[in-house]
mmCIF file with all atom_site columns, C-alpha atoms in Angstrom:
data_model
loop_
_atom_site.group_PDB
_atom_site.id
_atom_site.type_symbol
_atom_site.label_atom_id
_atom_site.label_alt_id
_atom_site.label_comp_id
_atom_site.label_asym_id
_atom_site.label_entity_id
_atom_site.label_seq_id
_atom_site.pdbx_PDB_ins_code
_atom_site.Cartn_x
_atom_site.Cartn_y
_atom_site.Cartn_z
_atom_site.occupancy
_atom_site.B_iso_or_equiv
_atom_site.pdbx_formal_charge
_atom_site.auth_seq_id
_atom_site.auth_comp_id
_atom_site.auth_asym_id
_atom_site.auth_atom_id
_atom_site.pdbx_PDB_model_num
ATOM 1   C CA . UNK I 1 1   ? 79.672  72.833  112.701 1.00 82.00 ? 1   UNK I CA 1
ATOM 2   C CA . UNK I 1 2   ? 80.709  73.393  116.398 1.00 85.00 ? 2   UNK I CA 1
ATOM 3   C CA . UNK I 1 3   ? 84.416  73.039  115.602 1.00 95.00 ? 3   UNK I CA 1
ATOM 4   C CA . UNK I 1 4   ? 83.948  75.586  112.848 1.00 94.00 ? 4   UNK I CA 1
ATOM 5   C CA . UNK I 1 5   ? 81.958  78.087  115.637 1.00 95.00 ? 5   UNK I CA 1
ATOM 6   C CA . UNK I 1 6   ? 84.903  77.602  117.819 1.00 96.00 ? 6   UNK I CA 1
ATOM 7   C CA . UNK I 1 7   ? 87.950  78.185  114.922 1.00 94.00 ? 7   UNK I CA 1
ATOM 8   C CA . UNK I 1 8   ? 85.997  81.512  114.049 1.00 94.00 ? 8   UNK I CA 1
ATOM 9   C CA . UNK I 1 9   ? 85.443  82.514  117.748 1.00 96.00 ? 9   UNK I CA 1
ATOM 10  C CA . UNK I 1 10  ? 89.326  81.971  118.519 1.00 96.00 ? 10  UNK I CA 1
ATOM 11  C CA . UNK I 1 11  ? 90.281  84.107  115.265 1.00 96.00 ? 11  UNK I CA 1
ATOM 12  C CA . UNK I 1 12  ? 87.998  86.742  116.293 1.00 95.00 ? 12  UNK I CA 1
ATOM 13  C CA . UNK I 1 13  ? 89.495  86.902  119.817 1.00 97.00 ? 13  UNK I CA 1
ATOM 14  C CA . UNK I 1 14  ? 92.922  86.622  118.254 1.00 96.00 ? 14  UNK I CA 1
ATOM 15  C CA . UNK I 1 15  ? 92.044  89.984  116.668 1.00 96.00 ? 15  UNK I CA 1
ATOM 16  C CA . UNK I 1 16  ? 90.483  91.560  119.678 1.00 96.00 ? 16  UNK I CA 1
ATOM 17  C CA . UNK I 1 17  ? 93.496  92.104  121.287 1.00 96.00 ? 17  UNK I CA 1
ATOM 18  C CA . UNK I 1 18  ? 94.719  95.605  120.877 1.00 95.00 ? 18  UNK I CA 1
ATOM 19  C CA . UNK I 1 19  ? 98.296  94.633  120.284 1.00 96.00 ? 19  UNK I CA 1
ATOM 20  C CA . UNK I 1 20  ? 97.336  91.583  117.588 1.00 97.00 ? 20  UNK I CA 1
ATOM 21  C CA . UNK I 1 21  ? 95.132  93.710  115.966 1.00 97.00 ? 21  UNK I CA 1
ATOM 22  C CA . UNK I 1 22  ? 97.505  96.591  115.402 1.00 96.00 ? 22  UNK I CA 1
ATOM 23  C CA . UNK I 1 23  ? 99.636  94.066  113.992 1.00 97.00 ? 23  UNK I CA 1
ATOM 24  C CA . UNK I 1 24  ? 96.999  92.507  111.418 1.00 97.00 ? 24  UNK I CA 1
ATOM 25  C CA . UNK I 1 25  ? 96.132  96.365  110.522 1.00 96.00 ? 25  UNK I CA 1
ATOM 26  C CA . UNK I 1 26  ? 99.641  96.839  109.881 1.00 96.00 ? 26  UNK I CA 1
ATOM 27  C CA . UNK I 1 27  ? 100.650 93.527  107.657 1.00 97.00 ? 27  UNK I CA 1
ATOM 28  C CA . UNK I 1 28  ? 97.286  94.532  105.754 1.00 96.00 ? 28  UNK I CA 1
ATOM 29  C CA . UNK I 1 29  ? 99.707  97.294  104.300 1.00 95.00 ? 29  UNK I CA 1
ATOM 30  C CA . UNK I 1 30  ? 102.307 94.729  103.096 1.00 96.00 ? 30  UNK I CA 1
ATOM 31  C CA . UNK I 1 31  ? 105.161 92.179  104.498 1.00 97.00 ? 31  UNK I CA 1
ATOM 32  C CA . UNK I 1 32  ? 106.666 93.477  107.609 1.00 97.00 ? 32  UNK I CA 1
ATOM 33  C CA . UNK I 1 33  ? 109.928 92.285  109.526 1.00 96.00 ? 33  UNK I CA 1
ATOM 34  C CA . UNK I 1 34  ? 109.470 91.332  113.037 1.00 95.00 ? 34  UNK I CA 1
ATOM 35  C CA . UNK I 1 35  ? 111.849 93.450  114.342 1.00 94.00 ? 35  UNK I CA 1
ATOM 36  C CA . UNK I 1 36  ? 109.914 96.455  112.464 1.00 95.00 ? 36  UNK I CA 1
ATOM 37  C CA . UNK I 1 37  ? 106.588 95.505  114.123 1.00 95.00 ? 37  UNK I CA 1
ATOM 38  C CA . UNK I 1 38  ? 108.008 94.912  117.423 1.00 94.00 ? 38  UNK I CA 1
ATOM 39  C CA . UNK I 1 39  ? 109.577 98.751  117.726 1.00 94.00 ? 39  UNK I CA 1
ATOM 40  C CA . UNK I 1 40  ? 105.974 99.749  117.153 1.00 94.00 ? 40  UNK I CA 1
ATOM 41  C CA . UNK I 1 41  ? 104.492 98.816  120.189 1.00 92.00 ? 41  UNK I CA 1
ATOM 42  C CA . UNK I 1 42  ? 105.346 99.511  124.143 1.00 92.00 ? 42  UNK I CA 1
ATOM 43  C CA . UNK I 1 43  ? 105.803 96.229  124.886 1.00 91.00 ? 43  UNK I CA 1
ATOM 44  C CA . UNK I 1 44  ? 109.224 93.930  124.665 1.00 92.00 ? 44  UNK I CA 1
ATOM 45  C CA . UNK I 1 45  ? 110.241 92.289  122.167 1.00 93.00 ? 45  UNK I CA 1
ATOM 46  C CA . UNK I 1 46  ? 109.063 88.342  123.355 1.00 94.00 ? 46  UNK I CA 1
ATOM 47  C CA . UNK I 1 47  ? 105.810 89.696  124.055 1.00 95.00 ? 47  UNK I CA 1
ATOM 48  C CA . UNK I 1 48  ? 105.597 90.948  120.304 1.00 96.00 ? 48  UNK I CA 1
ATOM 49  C CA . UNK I 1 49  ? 106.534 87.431  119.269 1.00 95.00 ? 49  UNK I CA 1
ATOM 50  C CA . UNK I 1 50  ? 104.213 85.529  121.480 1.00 97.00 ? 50  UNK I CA 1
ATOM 51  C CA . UNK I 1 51  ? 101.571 87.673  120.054 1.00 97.00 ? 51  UNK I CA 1
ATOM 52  C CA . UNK I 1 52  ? 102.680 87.001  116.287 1.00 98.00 ? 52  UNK I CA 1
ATOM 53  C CA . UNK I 1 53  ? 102.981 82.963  117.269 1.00 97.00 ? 53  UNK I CA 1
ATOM 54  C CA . UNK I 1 54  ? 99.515  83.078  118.119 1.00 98.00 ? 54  UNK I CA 1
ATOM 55  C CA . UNK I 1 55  ? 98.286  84.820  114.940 1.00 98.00 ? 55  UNK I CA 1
ATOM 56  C CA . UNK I 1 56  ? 100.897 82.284  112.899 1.00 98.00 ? 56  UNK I CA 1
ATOM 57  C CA . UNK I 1 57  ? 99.109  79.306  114.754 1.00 97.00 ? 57  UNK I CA 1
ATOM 58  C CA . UNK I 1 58  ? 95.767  80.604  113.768 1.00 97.00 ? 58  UNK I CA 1
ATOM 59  C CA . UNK I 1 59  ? 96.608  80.846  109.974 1.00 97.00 ? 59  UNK I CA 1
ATOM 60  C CA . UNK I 1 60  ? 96.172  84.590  110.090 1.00 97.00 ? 60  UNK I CA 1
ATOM 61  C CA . UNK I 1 61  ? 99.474  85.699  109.058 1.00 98.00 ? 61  UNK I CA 1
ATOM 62  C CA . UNK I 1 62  ? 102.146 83.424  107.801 1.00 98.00 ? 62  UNK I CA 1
ATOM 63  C CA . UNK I 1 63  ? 106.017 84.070  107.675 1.00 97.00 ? 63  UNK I CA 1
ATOM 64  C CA . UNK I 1 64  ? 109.079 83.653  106.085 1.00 97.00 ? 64  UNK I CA 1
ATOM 65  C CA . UNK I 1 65  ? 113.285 83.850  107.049 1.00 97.00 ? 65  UNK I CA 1
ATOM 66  C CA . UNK I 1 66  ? 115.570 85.498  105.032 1.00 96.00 ? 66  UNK I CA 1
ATOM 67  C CA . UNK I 1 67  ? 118.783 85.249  106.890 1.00 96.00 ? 67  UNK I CA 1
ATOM 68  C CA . UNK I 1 68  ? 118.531 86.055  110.503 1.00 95.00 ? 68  UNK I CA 1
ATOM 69  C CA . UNK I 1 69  ? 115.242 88.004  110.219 1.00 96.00 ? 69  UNK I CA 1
ATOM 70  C CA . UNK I 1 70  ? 111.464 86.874  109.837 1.00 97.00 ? 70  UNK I CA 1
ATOM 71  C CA . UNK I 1 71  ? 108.890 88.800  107.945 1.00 98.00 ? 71  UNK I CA 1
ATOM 72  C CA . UNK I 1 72  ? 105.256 87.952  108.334 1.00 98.00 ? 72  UNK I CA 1
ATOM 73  C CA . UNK I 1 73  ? 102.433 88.929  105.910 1.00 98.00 ? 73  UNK I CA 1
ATOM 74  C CA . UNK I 1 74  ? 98.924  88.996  105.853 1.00 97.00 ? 74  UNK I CA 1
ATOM 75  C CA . UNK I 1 75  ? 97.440  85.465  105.052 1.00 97.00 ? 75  UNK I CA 1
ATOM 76  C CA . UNK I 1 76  ? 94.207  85.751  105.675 1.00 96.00 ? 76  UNK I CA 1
ATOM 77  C CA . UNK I 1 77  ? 93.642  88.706  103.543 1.00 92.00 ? 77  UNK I CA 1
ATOM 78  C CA . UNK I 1 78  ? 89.280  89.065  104.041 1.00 93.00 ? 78  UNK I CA 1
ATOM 79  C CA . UNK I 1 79  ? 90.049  90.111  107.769 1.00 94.00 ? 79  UNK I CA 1
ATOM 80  C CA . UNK I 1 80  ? 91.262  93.948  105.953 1.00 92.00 ? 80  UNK I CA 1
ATOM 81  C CA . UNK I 1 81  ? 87.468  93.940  104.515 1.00 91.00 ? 81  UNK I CA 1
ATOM 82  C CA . UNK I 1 82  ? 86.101  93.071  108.578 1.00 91.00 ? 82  UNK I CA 1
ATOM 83  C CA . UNK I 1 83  ? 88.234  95.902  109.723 1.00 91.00 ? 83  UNK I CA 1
ATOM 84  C CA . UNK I 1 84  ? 87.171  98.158  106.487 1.00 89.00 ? 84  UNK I CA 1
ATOM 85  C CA . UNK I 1 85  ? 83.505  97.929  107.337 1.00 87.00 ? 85  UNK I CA 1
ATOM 86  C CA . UNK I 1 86  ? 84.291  98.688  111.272 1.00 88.00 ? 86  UNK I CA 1
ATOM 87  C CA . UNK I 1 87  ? 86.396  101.559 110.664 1.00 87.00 ? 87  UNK I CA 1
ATOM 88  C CA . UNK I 1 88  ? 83.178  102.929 108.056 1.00 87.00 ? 88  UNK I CA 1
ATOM 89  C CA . UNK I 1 89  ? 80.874  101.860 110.973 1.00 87.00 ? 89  UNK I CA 1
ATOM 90  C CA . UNK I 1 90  ? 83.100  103.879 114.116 1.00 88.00 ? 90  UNK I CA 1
ATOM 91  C CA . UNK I 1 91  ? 84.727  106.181 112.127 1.00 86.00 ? 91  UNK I CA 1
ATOM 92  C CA . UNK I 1 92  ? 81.626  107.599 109.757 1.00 80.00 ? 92  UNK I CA 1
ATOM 93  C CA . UNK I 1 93  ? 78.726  106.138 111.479 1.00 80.00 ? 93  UNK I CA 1
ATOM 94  C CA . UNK I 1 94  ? 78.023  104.069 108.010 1.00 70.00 ? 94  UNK I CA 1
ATOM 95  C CA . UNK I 1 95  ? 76.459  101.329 107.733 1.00 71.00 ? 95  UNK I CA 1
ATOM 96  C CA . UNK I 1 96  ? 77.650  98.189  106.403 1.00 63.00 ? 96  UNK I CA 1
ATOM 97  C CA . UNK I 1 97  ? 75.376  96.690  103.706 1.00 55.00 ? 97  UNK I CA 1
ATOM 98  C CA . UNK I 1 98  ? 76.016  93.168  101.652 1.00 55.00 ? 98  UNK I CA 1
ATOM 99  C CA . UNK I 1 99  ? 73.334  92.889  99.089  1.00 44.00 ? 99  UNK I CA 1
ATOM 100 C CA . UNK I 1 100 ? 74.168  90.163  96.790  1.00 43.00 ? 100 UNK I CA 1
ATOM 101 C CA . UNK I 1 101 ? 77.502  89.659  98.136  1.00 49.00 ? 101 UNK I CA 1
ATOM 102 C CA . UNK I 1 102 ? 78.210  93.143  97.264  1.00 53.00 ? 102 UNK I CA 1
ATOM 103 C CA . UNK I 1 103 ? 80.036  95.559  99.743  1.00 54.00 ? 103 UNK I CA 1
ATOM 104 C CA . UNK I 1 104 ? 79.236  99.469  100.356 1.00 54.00 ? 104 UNK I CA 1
ATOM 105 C CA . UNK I 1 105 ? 79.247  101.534 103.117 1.00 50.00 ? 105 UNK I CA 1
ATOM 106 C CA . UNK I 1 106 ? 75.821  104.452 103.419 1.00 50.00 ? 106 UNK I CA 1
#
């Protein structure tokens, strides 16, 4: 039980950093290459891949070469729901309900 606390806490601060979490709202829309995701941020290129090693290492997003290039993807897909229900939270002031497993935003 402890271990699984611990796996969940390091995913969750995986995701809090504003950089990795750009990067997981961006692969929600679909595969990316790295070299598109690293133009998108201020920050070299290295840092961009230390950033998606961690989130590979953490089974968040998983990748694949084709040639000379890598393109990552969204693995673990239920993190666009998380983000979902804190963008209807921050951005609307909703609230995010789960009755019988069921999401909706008020």
């Amino acid at each position: 039980m402890k271990d699984l606390i611990e796996r969940k806490a390091a995913i969750l601060k995986a995701i809090s950093h504003p950089v990795r979490l750009s990067i997981v709202e961006e692969l929600s829309k679909g595969e990316r290459c790295a070299c598109e995701l690293a133009s998108l941020f201020p920050v070299d290129r290295t840092t961009v891949s230390k950033h998606l090693a961690l989130l590979r290492r953490l089974g968040i997003v998983e990748d694949r070469k084709d040639g000379l290039k890598i393109y990552y993807r969204l693995r673990m897909g239920c993190l666009v729901d998380l983000l979902r229900c804190l963008d209807g939270v921050l951005i609307n002031g909703a609230k995010c309900c789960s009755d019988s497993g069921e999401r909706r935003y008020k």
